Amino acid sequence: MTVTLRPATVDDLMAVGALHQRSRVAAYSAFLPARALADPTPEAMGAYWTERWTWERDEHRMTVAERAGRLVGFSYLGPDDEGDPVTGLLNAIHLEPAERGRGTGRTLMVDALDAMRARGWSRAVLWVLRDNAHARRFYESGGWTPTGTERDEHIGPAVTPQLRYARGL
């Protein structure tokens, strides 16, 4: 069965939130403490996406991936978080843990890059957790390179160093 992509709707957002939470736990549990991943709950993550979508849907794009009619991943992109008008930001690609290695992430990334080109952006950026070696390899194999910019964010009580990556479109 192949994966299909479609634009997200408001009806998808609670399921997106639950998927996002499962994805975070699976991807980050090797390097973040369990208490950092206990919150938000899947319901709270769904509420987060519902609220965020309310404010950002005009300039952002969420795409969901489905396999056999079941949500298995999503991507989210929008304008650069540093205000560069020729740059788009890939905010997220998250997958159901069982989707890793099946090509769904790559399909979502290619689709996101095509959408950024269609918006007239010539450069794409993203933030990735420094300790997420799997994600870093994934993006690097897709042509992304570290820019040298770093920041610290929190996931729960844990400080999470992040690296900025970029690539041309």
GROMACS .gro file of N, CA and C in nm:
model
  507
    1MET      N    1   0.083  -0.119   0.000
    1MET     CA    2   0.000   0.000   0.000
    1MET      C    3   0.087   0.125   0.000
    2THR      N    4   0.052   0.219  -0.084
    2THR     CA    5   0.129   0.341  -0.091
    2THR      C    6   0.071   0.446   0.002
    3VAL      N    7   0.153   0.542   0.032
    3VAL     CA    8   0.110   0.654   0.114
    3VAL      C    9   0.054   0.762   0.022
    4THR      N   10  -0.052   0.827   0.065
    4THR     CA   11  -0.110   0.938  -0.010
    4THR      C   12  -0.102   1.063   0.076
    5LEU      N   13  -0.085   1.175   0.010
    5LEU     CA   14  -0.077   1.304   0.078
    5LEU      C   15  -0.199   1.387   0.042
    6ARG      N   16  -0.241   1.470   0.139
    6ARG     CA   17  -0.349   1.564   0.114
    6ARG      C   18  -0.335   1.681   0.211
    7PRO      N   19  -0.394   1.795   0.176
    7PRO     CA   20  -0.394   1.907   0.271
    7PRO      C   21  -0.471   1.870   0.397
    8ALA      N   22  -0.421   1.912   0.510
    8ALA     CA   23  -0.491   1.889   0.637
    8ALA      C   24  -0.615   1.975   0.644
    9THR      N   25  -0.712   1.927   0.720
    9THR     CA   26  -0.831   2.004   0.750
    9THR      C   27  -0.840   2.019   0.902
   10VAL      N   28  -0.926   2.106   0.945
   10VAL     CA   29  -0.945   2.126   1.089
   10VAL      C   30  -0.986   1.996   1.157
   11ASP      N   31  -1.054   1.909   1.085
   11ASP     CA   32  -1.096   1.781   1.142
   11ASP      C   33  -0.979   1.686   1.168
   12ASP      N   34  -0.864   1.712   1.111
   12ASP     CA   35  -0.745   1.628   1.130
   12ASP      C   36  -0.664   1.665   1.254
   13LEU      N   37  -0.685   1.783   1.309
   13LEU     CA   38  -0.588   1.839   1.403
   13LEU      C   39  -0.576   1.763   1.535
   14MET      N   40  -0.683   1.708   1.587
   14MET     CA   41  -0.671   1.629   1.710
   14MET      C   42  -0.591   1.501   1.684
   15ALA      N   43  -0.615   1.438   1.571
   15ALA     CA   44  -0.537   1.318   1.535
   15ALA      C   45  -0.392   1.353   1.507
   16VAL      N   46  -0.368   1.469   1.445
   16VAL     CA   47  -0.231   1.516   1.423
   16VAL      C   48  -0.160   1.534   1.557
   17GLY      N   49  -0.229   1.593   1.653
   17GLY     CA   50  -0.169   1.612   1.785
   17GLY      C   51  -0.132   1.481   1.851
   18ALA      N   52  -0.220   1.383   1.845
   18ALA     CA   53  -0.193   1.253   1.905
   18ALA      C   54  -0.075   1.185   1.835
   19LEU      N   55  -0.072   1.193   1.702
   19LEU     CA   56   0.040   1.138   1.626
   19LEU      C   57   0.170   1.210   1.663
   20HIS      N   58   0.164   1.342   1.672
   20HIS     CA   59   0.282   1.421   1.708
   20HIS      C   60   0.339   1.375   1.842
   21GLN      N   61   0.253   1.353   1.939
   21GLN     CA   62   0.301   1.308   2.071
   21GLN      C   63   0.364   1.169   2.062
   22ARG      N   64   0.303   1.076   1.990
   22ARG     CA   65   0.363   0.942   1.974
   22ARG      C   66   0.497   0.950   1.903
   23SER      N   67   0.505   1.035   1.802
   23SER     CA   68   0.629   1.052   1.727
   23SER      C   69   0.739   1.107   1.817
   24ARG      N   70   0.706   1.208   1.896
   24ARG     CA   71   0.806   1.267   1.986
   24ARG      C   72   0.859   1.165   2.085
   25VAL      N   73   0.770   1.089   2.146
   25VAL     CA   74   0.814   0.989   2.244
   25VAL      C   75   0.906   0.887   2.178
   26ALA      N   76   0.868   0.836   2.062
   26ALA     CA   77   0.949   0.736   1.994
   26ALA      C   78   1.084   0.793   1.949
   27ALA      N   79   1.084   0.915   1.897
   27ALA     CA   80   1.207   0.973   1.842
   27ALA      C   81   1.301   1.028   1.949
   28TYR      N   82   1.247   1.078   2.060
   28TYR     CA   83   1.330   1.149   2.157
   28TYR      C   84   1.361   1.069   2.283
   29SER      N   85   1.299   0.954   2.301
   29SER     CA   86   1.316   0.881   2.428
   29SER      C   87   1.457   0.831   2.450
   30ALA      N   88   1.536   0.818   2.346
   30ALA     CA   89   1.674   0.773   2.362
   30ALA      C   90   1.764   0.878   2.427
   31PHE      N   91   1.723   1.005   2.421
   31PHE     CA   92   1.811   1.109   2.474
   31PHE      C   93   1.741   1.212   2.563
   32LEU      N   94   1.612   1.199   2.583
   32LEU     CA   95   1.540   1.287   2.676
   32LEU      C   96   1.478   1.203   2.787
   33PRO      N   97   1.472   1.258   2.908
   33PRO     CA   98   1.410   1.183   3.017
   33PRO      C   99   1.259   1.166   2.995
   34ALA      N  100   1.206   1.056   3.049
   34ALA     CA  101   1.063   1.025   3.032
   34ALA      C  102   0.975   1.140   3.079
   35ARG      N  103   1.014   1.208   3.186
   35ARG     CA  104   0.929   1.317   3.237
   35ARG      C  105   0.919   1.433   3.136
   36ALA      N  106   1.021   1.449   3.054
   36ALA     CA  107   1.016   1.554   2.951
   36ALA      C  108   0.916   1.520   2.842
   37LEU      N  109   0.890   1.392   2.823
   37LEU     CA  110   0.802   1.349   2.715
   37LEU      C  111   0.662   1.313   2.763
   38ALA      N  112   0.640   1.319   2.893
   38ALA     CA  113   0.508   1.283   2.948
   38ALA      C  114   0.402   1.386   2.914
   39ASP      N  115   0.441   1.509   2.902
   39ASP     CA  116   0.350   1.617   2.866
   39ASP      C  117   0.399   1.683   2.740
   40PRO      N  118   0.315   1.736   2.660
   40PRO     CA  119   0.170   1.736   2.675
   40PRO      C  120   0.111   1.600   2.640
   41THR      N  121  -0.010   1.580   2.686
   41THR     CA  122  -0.084   1.459   2.651
   41THR      C  123  -0.121   1.466   2.502
   42PRO      N  124  -0.160   1.354   2.444
   42PRO     CA  125  -0.206   1.359   2.305
   42PRO      C  126  -0.322   1.458   2.285
   43GLU      N  127  -0.412   1.466   2.381
   43GLU     CA  128  -0.524   1.560   2.370
   43GLU      C  129  -0.475   1.705   2.375
   44ALA      N  130  -0.382   1.731   2.466
   44ALA     CA  131  -0.327   1.867   2.475
   44ALA      C  132  -0.250   1.904   2.349
   45MET      N  133  -0.181   1.808   2.290
   45MET     CA  134  -0.109   1.835   2.166
   45MET      C  135  -0.208   1.863   2.054
   46GLY      N  136  -0.321   1.793   2.053
   46GLY     CA  137  -0.426   1.822   1.955
   46GLY      C  138  -0.483   1.961   1.973
   47ALA      N  139  -0.503   2.001   2.098
   47ALA     CA  140  -0.552   2.137   2.126
   47ALA      C  141  -0.449   2.241   2.082
   48TYR      N  142  -0.321   2.211   2.103
   48TYR     CA  143  -0.213   2.300   2.058
   48TYR      C  144  -0.221   2.321   1.907
   49TRP      N  145  -0.234   2.211   1.830
   49TRP     CA  146  -0.239   2.225   1.685
   49TRP      C  147  -0.366   2.296   1.639
   50THR      N  148  -0.475   2.274   1.709
   50THR     CA  149  -0.600   2.342   1.675
   50THR      C  150  -0.584   2.492   1.694
   51GLU      N  151  -0.525   2.532   1.806
   51GLU     CA  152  -0.503   2.675   1.832
   51GLU      C  153  -0.403   2.734   1.733
   52ARG      N  154  -0.292   2.665   1.712
   52ARG     CA  155  -0.189   2.716   1.620
   52ARG      C  156  -0.246   2.732   1.480
   53TRP      N  157  -0.322   2.633   1.435
   53TRP     CA  158  -0.380   2.637   1.301
   53TRP      C  159  -0.475   2.756   1.286
   54THR      N  160  -0.546   2.789   1.392
   54THR     CA  161  -0.637   2.904   1.390
   54THR      C  162  -0.564   3.031   1.350
   55TRP      N  163  -0.443   3.048   1.402
   55TRP     CA  164  -0.367   3.172   1.379
   55TRP      C  165  -0.277   3.165   1.256
   56GLU      N  166  -0.236   3.046   1.215
   56GLU     CA  167  -0.133   3.037   1.111
   56GLU      C  168  -0.180   2.980   0.977
   57ARG      N  169  -0.301   2.935   0.967
   57ARG     CA  170  -0.341   2.862   0.847
   57ARG      C  171  -0.332   2.943   0.719
   58ASP      N  172  -0.339   3.076   0.725
   58ASP     CA  173  -0.332   3.156   0.603
   58ASP      C  174  -0.193   3.157   0.542
   59GLU      N  175  -0.088   3.151   0.626
   59GLU     CA  176   0.047   3.155   0.570
   59GLU      C  177   0.127   3.027   0.591
   60HIS      N  178   0.066   2.929   0.653
   60HIS     CA  179   0.132   2.800   0.675
   60HIS      C  180   0.057   2.689   0.600
   61ARG      N  181   0.124   2.578   0.584
   61ARG     CA  182   0.066   2.464   0.511
   61ARG      C  183   0.093   2.336   0.590
   62MET      N  184  -0.013   2.264   0.620
   62MET     CA  185   0.001   2.132   0.682
   62MET      C  186  -0.047   2.028   0.581
   63THR      N  187   0.034   1.926   0.565
   63THR     CA  188   0.000   1.815   0.477
   63THR      C  189  -0.003   1.689   0.562
   64VAL      N  190  -0.104   1.607   0.542
   64VAL     CA  191  -0.109   1.480   0.614
   64VAL      C  192  -0.083   1.366   0.516
   65ALA      N  193  -0.019   1.262   0.569
   65ALA     CA  194   0.008   1.140   0.493
   65ALA      C  195  -0.085   1.032   0.547
   66GLU      N  196  -0.146   0.958   0.456
   66GLU     CA  197  -0.235   0.849   0.494
   66GLU      C  198  -0.192   0.721   0.424
   67ARG      N  199  -0.207   0.612   0.495
   67ARG     CA  200  -0.186   0.479   0.438
   67ARG      C  201  -0.311   0.399   0.471
   68ALA      N  202  -0.376   0.349   0.369
   68ALA     CA  203  -0.501   0.273   0.386
   68ALA      C  204  -0.604   0.354   0.465
   69GLY      N  205  -0.610   0.486   0.438
   69GLY     CA  206  -0.708   0.572   0.503
   69GLY      C  207  -0.675   0.611   0.645
   70ARG      N  208  -0.557   0.574   0.694
   70ARG     CA  209  -0.518   0.603   0.831
   70ARG      C  210  -0.405   0.705   0.832
   71LEU      N  211  -0.417   0.806   0.918
   71LEU     CA  212  -0.314   0.910   0.931
   71LEU      C  213  -0.184   0.847   0.981
   72VAL      N  214  -0.074   0.867   0.905
   72VAL     CA  215   0.055   0.809   0.943
   72VAL      C  216   0.167   0.911   0.950
   73GLY      N  217   0.139   1.037   0.916
   73GLY     CA  218   0.242   1.139   0.923
   73GLY      C  219   0.188   1.274   0.884
   74PHE      N  220   0.269   1.377   0.908
   74PHE     CA  221   0.232   1.511   0.864
   74PHE      C  222   0.357   1.597   0.850
   75SER      N  223   0.344   1.701   0.771
   75SER     CA  224   0.447   1.804   0.761
   75SER      C  225   0.379   1.939   0.782
   76TYR      N  226   0.460   2.036   0.824
   76TYR     CA  227   0.409   2.171   0.848
   76TYR      C  228   0.516   2.269   0.805
   77LEU      N  229   0.480   2.365   0.723
   77LEU     CA  230   0.577   2.463   0.675
   77LEU      C  231   0.515   2.601   0.671
   78GLY      N  232   0.603   2.701   0.671
   78GLY     CA  233   0.558   2.839   0.664
   78GLY      C  234   0.675   2.931   0.640
   79PRO      N  235   0.653   3.060   0.659
   79PRO     CA  236   0.759   3.157   0.637
   79PRO      C  237   0.874   3.138   0.737
   80ASP      N  238   0.989   3.187   0.699
   80ASP     CA  239   1.108   3.181   0.782
   80ASP      C  240   1.084   3.246   0.918
   81ASP      N  241   1.129   3.182   1.023
   81ASP     CA  242   1.112   3.236   1.158
   81ASP      C  243   1.205   3.353   1.187
   82GLU      N  244   1.298   3.381   1.097
   82GLU     CA  245   1.387   3.496   1.114
   82GLU      C  246   1.353   3.608   1.017
   83GLY      N  247   1.242   3.593   0.944
   83GLY     CA  248   1.192   3.702   0.860
   83GLY      C  249   1.253   3.715   0.722
   84ASP      N  250   1.334   3.621   0.678
   84ASP     CA  251   1.393   3.629   0.545
   84ASP      C  252   1.284   3.600   0.441
   85PRO      N  253   1.252   3.695   0.354
   85PRO     CA  254   1.140   3.676   0.261
   85PRO      C  255   1.163   3.572   0.152
   86VAL      N  256   1.286   3.529   0.129
   86VAL     CA  257   1.313   3.428   0.026
   86VAL      C  258   1.330   3.288   0.085
   87THR      N  259   1.304   3.276   0.217
   87THR     CA  260   1.327   3.150   0.287
   87THR      C  261   1.199   3.098   0.349
   88GLY      N  262   1.177   2.968   0.334
   88GLY     CA  263   1.067   2.900   0.400
   88GLY      C  264   1.120   2.814   0.512
   89LEU      N  265   1.038   2.793   0.614
   89LEU     CA  266   1.075   2.712   0.730
   89LEU      C  267   0.995   2.583   0.730
   90LEU      N  268   1.065   2.471   0.731
   90LEU     CA  269   1.001   2.342   0.750
   90LEU      C  270   0.990   2.323   0.900
   91ASN      N  271   0.872   2.351   0.953
   91ASN     CA  272   0.850   2.345   1.098
   91ASN      C  273   0.851   2.204   1.152
   92ALA      N  274   0.799   2.109   1.074
   92ALA     CA  275   0.785   1.974   1.129
   92ALA      C  276   0.763   1.870   1.020
   93ILE      N  277   0.820   1.755   1.043
   93ILE     CA  278   0.778   1.629   0.981
   93ILE      C  279   0.772   1.530   1.096
   94HIS      N  280   0.656   1.472   1.117
   94HIS     CA  281   0.639   1.371   1.221
   94HIS      C  282   0.567   1.251   1.162
   95LEU      N  283   0.607   1.133   1.209
   95LEU     CA  284   0.552   1.007   1.160
   95LEU      C  285   0.508   0.919   1.273
   96GLU      N  286   0.411   0.832   1.243
   96GLU     CA  287   0.383   0.722   1.334
   96GLU      C  288   0.512   0.642   1.346
   97PRO      N  289   0.548   0.597   1.465
   97PRO     CA  290   0.674   0.524   1.480
   97PRO      C  291   0.690   0.408   1.381
   98ALA      N  292   0.585   0.335   1.349
   98ALA     CA  293   0.595   0.222   1.257
   98ALA      C  294   0.621   0.265   1.112
   99GLU      N  295   0.607   0.393   1.082
   99GLU     CA  296   0.630   0.444   0.946
   99GLU      C  297   0.778   0.472   0.918
  100ARG      N  298   0.859   0.479   1.020
  100ARG     CA  299   1.001   0.507   0.999
  100ARG      C  300   1.061   0.402   0.906
  101GLY      N  301   1.134   0.450   0.807
  101GLY     CA  302   1.200   0.360   0.714
  101GLY      C  303   1.114   0.312   0.599
  102ARG      N  304   0.993   0.362   0.587
  102ARG     CA  305   0.901   0.320   0.480
  102ARG      C  306   0.892   0.422   0.366
  103GLY      N  307   0.965   0.533   0.374
  103GLY     CA  308   0.963   0.634   0.269
  103GLY      C  309   0.863   0.745   0.290
  104THR      N  310   0.783   0.737   0.396
  104THR     CA  311   0.681   0.838   0.421
  104THR      C  312   0.743   0.973   0.454
  105GLY      N  313   0.845   0.973   0.536
  105GLY     CA  314   0.913   1.098   0.570
  105GLY      C  315   0.974   1.163   0.447
  106ARG      N  316   1.037   1.084   0.363
  106ARG     CA  317   1.097   1.136   0.239
  106ARG      C  318   0.987   1.193   0.149
  107THR      N  319   0.875   1.124   0.136
  107THR     CA  320   0.764   1.173   0.054
  107THR      C  321   0.714   1.307   0.107
  108LEU      N  322   0.700   1.318   0.238
  108LEU     CA  323   0.656   1.445   0.298
  108LEU      C  324   0.760   1.555   0.276
  109MET      N  325   0.889   1.522   0.287
  109MET     CA  326   0.992   1.624   0.267
  109MET      C  327   0.993   1.673   0.122
  110VAL      N  328   0.988   1.583   0.027
  110VAL     CA  329   0.987   1.624  -0.115
  110VAL      C  330   0.866   1.711  -0.143
  111ASP      N  331   0.752   1.673  -0.092
  111ASP     CA  332   0.630   1.753  -0.109
  111ASP      C  333   0.646   1.892  -0.047
  112ALA      N  334   0.703   1.900   0.072
  112ALA     CA  335   0.723   2.029   0.138
  112ALA      C  336   0.818   2.118   0.058
  113LEU      N  337   0.925   2.060   0.007
  113LEU     CA  338   1.020   2.139  -0.073
  113LEU      C  339   0.954   2.190  -0.201
  114ASP      N  340   0.873   2.105  -0.264
  114ASP     CA  341   0.799   2.149  -0.384
  114ASP      C  342   0.704   2.264  -0.350
  115ALA      N  343   0.637   2.255  -0.235
  115ALA     CA  344   0.544   2.361  -0.193
  115ALA      C  345   0.619   2.491  -0.166
  116MET      N  346   0.738   2.481  -0.109
  116MET     CA  347   0.818   2.602  -0.083
  116MET      C  348   0.859   2.667  -0.215
  117ARG      N  349   0.902   2.586  -0.311
  117ARG     CA  350   0.937   2.641  -0.443
  117ARG      C  351   0.817   2.711  -0.505
  118ALA      N  352   0.701   2.649  -0.493
  118ALA     CA  353   0.578   2.705  -0.551
  118ALA      C  354   0.543   2.839  -0.487
  119ARG      N  355   0.584   2.859  -0.363
  119ARG     CA  356   0.559   2.987  -0.296
  119ARG      C  357   0.663   3.093  -0.333
  120GLY      N  358   0.761   3.055  -0.413
  120GLY     CA  359   0.862   3.150  -0.459
  120GLY      C  360   0.984   3.159  -0.369
  121TRP      N  361   0.993   3.072  -0.270
  121TRP     CA  362   1.111   3.074  -0.184
  121TRP      C  363   1.227   3.005  -0.255
  122SER      N  364   1.347   3.052  -0.233
  122SER     CA  365   1.466   2.993  -0.295
  122SER      C  366   1.553   2.918  -0.194
  123ARG      N  367   1.516   2.925  -0.067
  123ARG     CA  368   1.594   2.860   0.038
  123ARG      C  369   1.498   2.804   0.142
  124ALA      N  370   1.537   2.691   0.201
  124ALA     CA  371   1.457   2.629   0.307
  124ALA      C  372   1.545   2.610   0.430
  125VAL      N  373   1.484   2.628   0.547
  125VAL     CA  374   1.554   2.605   0.674
  125VAL      C  375   1.467   2.520   0.765
  126LEU      N  376   1.530   2.463   0.866
  126LEU     CA  377   1.460   2.388   0.969
  126LEU      C  378   1.545   2.385   1.093
  127TRP      N  379   1.483   2.348   1.204
  127TRP     CA  380   1.552   2.325   1.330
  127TRP      C  381   1.539   2.177   1.364
  128VAL      N  382   1.649   2.117   1.409
  128VAL     CA  383   1.647   1.977   1.448
  128VAL      C  384   1.719   1.964   1.583
  129LEU      N  385   1.670   1.875   1.667
  129LEU     CA  386   1.734   1.853   1.796
  129LEU      C  387   1.876   1.800   1.773
  130ARG      N  388   1.973   1.861   1.836
  130ARG     CA  389   2.112   1.823   1.818
  130ARG      C  390   2.136   1.674   1.843
  131ASP      N  391   2.068   1.619   1.943
  131ASP     CA  392   2.091   1.480   1.980
  131ASP      C  393   2.007   1.380   1.902
  132ASN      N  394   1.927   1.427   1.808
  132ASN     CA  395   1.843   1.339   1.728
  132ASN      C  396   1.922   1.296   1.603
  133ALA      N  397   2.011   1.199   1.624
  133ALA     CA  398   2.100   1.154   1.516
  133ALA      C  399   2.021   1.098   1.398
  134HIS      N  400   1.913   1.028   1.424
  134HIS     CA  401   1.833   0.972   1.315
  134HIS      C  402   1.777   1.083   1.225
  135ALA      N  403   1.718   1.185   1.286
  135ALA     CA  404   1.662   1.296   1.208
  135ALA      C  405   1.772   1.373   1.135
  136ARG      N  406   1.884   1.392   1.200
  136ARG     CA  407   1.994   1.464   1.134
  136ARG      C  408   2.042   1.388   1.011
  137ARG      N  409   2.056   1.256   1.020
  137ARG     CA  410   2.095   1.176   0.903
  137ARG      C  411   1.989   1.185   0.794
  138PHE      N  412   1.861   1.181   0.833
  138PHE     CA  413   1.752   1.192   0.737
  138PHE      C  414   1.761   1.323   0.659
  139TYR      N  415   1.775   1.434   0.730
  139TYR     CA  416   1.780   1.563   0.661
  139TYR      C  417   1.908   1.577   0.580
  140GLU      N  418   2.019   1.534   0.633
  140GLU     CA  419   2.145   1.544   0.559
  140GLU      C  420   2.139   1.463   0.430
  141SER      N  421   2.074   1.346   0.433
  141SER     CA  422   2.060   1.267   0.310
  141SER      C  423   1.968   1.335   0.210
  142GLY      N  424   1.886   1.430   0.256
  142GLY     CA  425   1.798   1.508   0.169
  142GLY      C  426   1.859   1.639   0.123
  143GLY      N  427   1.988   1.658   0.147
  143GLY     CA  428   2.057   1.778   0.098
  143GLY      C  429   2.065   1.894   0.195
  144TRP      N  430   2.020   1.875   0.318
  144TRP     CA  431   2.026   1.981   0.419
  144TRP      C  432   2.164   1.981   0.484
  145THR      N  433   2.213   2.100   0.519
  145THR     CA  434   2.341   2.111   0.588
  145THR      C  435   2.327   2.205   0.708
  146PRO      N  436   2.403   2.180   0.815
  146PRO     CA  437   2.399   2.269   0.931
  146PRO      C  438   2.450   2.408   0.894
  147THR      N  439   2.385   2.510   0.948
  147THR     CA  440   2.427   2.648   0.921
  147THR      C  441   2.527   2.699   1.024
  148GLY      N  442   2.540   2.629   1.136
  148GLY     CA  443   2.625   2.675   1.246
  148GLY      C  444   2.547   2.750   1.352
  149THR      N  445   2.418   2.778   1.326
  149THR     CA  446   2.333   2.847   1.423
  149THR      C  447   2.272   2.744   1.517
  150GLU      N  448   2.275   2.775   1.646
  150GLU     CA  449   2.218   2.687   1.748
  150GLU      C  450   2.127   2.767   1.839
  151ARG      N  451   2.033   2.697   1.903
  151ARG     CA  452   1.948   2.758   2.004
  151ARG      C  453   1.909   2.649   2.104
  152ASP      N  454   1.867   2.692   2.220
  152ASP     CA  455   1.815   2.601   2.321
  152ASP      C  456   1.667   2.625   2.337
  153GLU      N  457   1.590   2.518   2.337
  153GLU     CA  458   1.446   2.522   2.362
  153GLU      C  459   1.418   2.422   2.472
  154HIS      N  460   1.297   2.425   2.524
  154HIS     CA  461   1.258   2.329   2.627
  154HIS      C  462   1.157   2.230   2.571
  155ILE      N  463   1.175   2.105   2.606
  155ILE     CA  464   1.072   2.003   2.590
  155ILE      C  465   1.045   1.958   2.732
  156GLY      N  466   0.928   1.997   2.782
  156GLY     CA  467   0.902   1.977   2.924
  156GLY      C  468   1.011   2.049   3.002
  157PRO      N  469   1.066   1.985   3.106
  157PRO     CA  470   1.171   2.049   3.185
  157PRO      C  471   1.311   2.037   3.124
  158ALA      N  472   1.325   1.965   3.014
  158ALA     CA  473   1.457   1.939   2.956
  158ALA      C  474   1.497   2.048   2.857
  159VAL      N  475   1.618   2.099   2.873
  159VAL     CA  476   1.675   2.191   2.776
  159VAL      C  477   1.722   2.108   2.656
  160THR      N  478   1.678   2.147   2.537
  160THR     CA  479   1.710   2.071   2.417
  160THR      C  480   1.784   2.159   2.317
  161PRO      N  481   1.914   2.138   2.303
  161PRO     CA  482   1.989   2.212   2.201
  161PRO      C  483   1.941   2.176   2.061
  162GLN      N  484   1.922   2.279   1.979
  162GLN     CA  485   1.877   2.259   1.842
  162GLN      C  486   1.976   2.320   1.745
  163LEU      N  487   1.985   2.260   1.627
  163LEU     CA  488   2.073   2.307   1.520
  163LEU      C  489   1.985   2.352   1.404
  164ARG      N  490   2.026   2.461   1.341
  164ARG     CA  491   1.955   2.509   1.222
  164ARG      C  492   2.022   2.447   1.098
  165TYR      N  493   1.940   2.395   1.011
  165TYR     CA  494   1.985   2.338   0.884
  165TYR      C  495   1.924   2.420   0.770
  166ALA      N  496   1.990   2.418   0.655
  166ALA     CA  497   1.940   2.490   0.538
  166ALA      C  498   1.971   2.411   0.412
  167ARG      N  499   1.900   2.445   0.307
  167ARG     CA  500   1.929   2.392   0.174
  167ARG      C  501   1.866   2.485   0.070
  168GLY      N  502   1.923   2.483  -0.046
  168GLY     CA  503   1.865   2.560  -0.155
  168GLY      C  504   1.744   2.489  -0.212
  169LEU      N  505   1.660   2.568  -0.277
  169LEU     CA  506   1.544   2.511  -0.345
  169LEU      C  507   1.565   2.524  -0.494
   0.00000   0.00000   0.00000
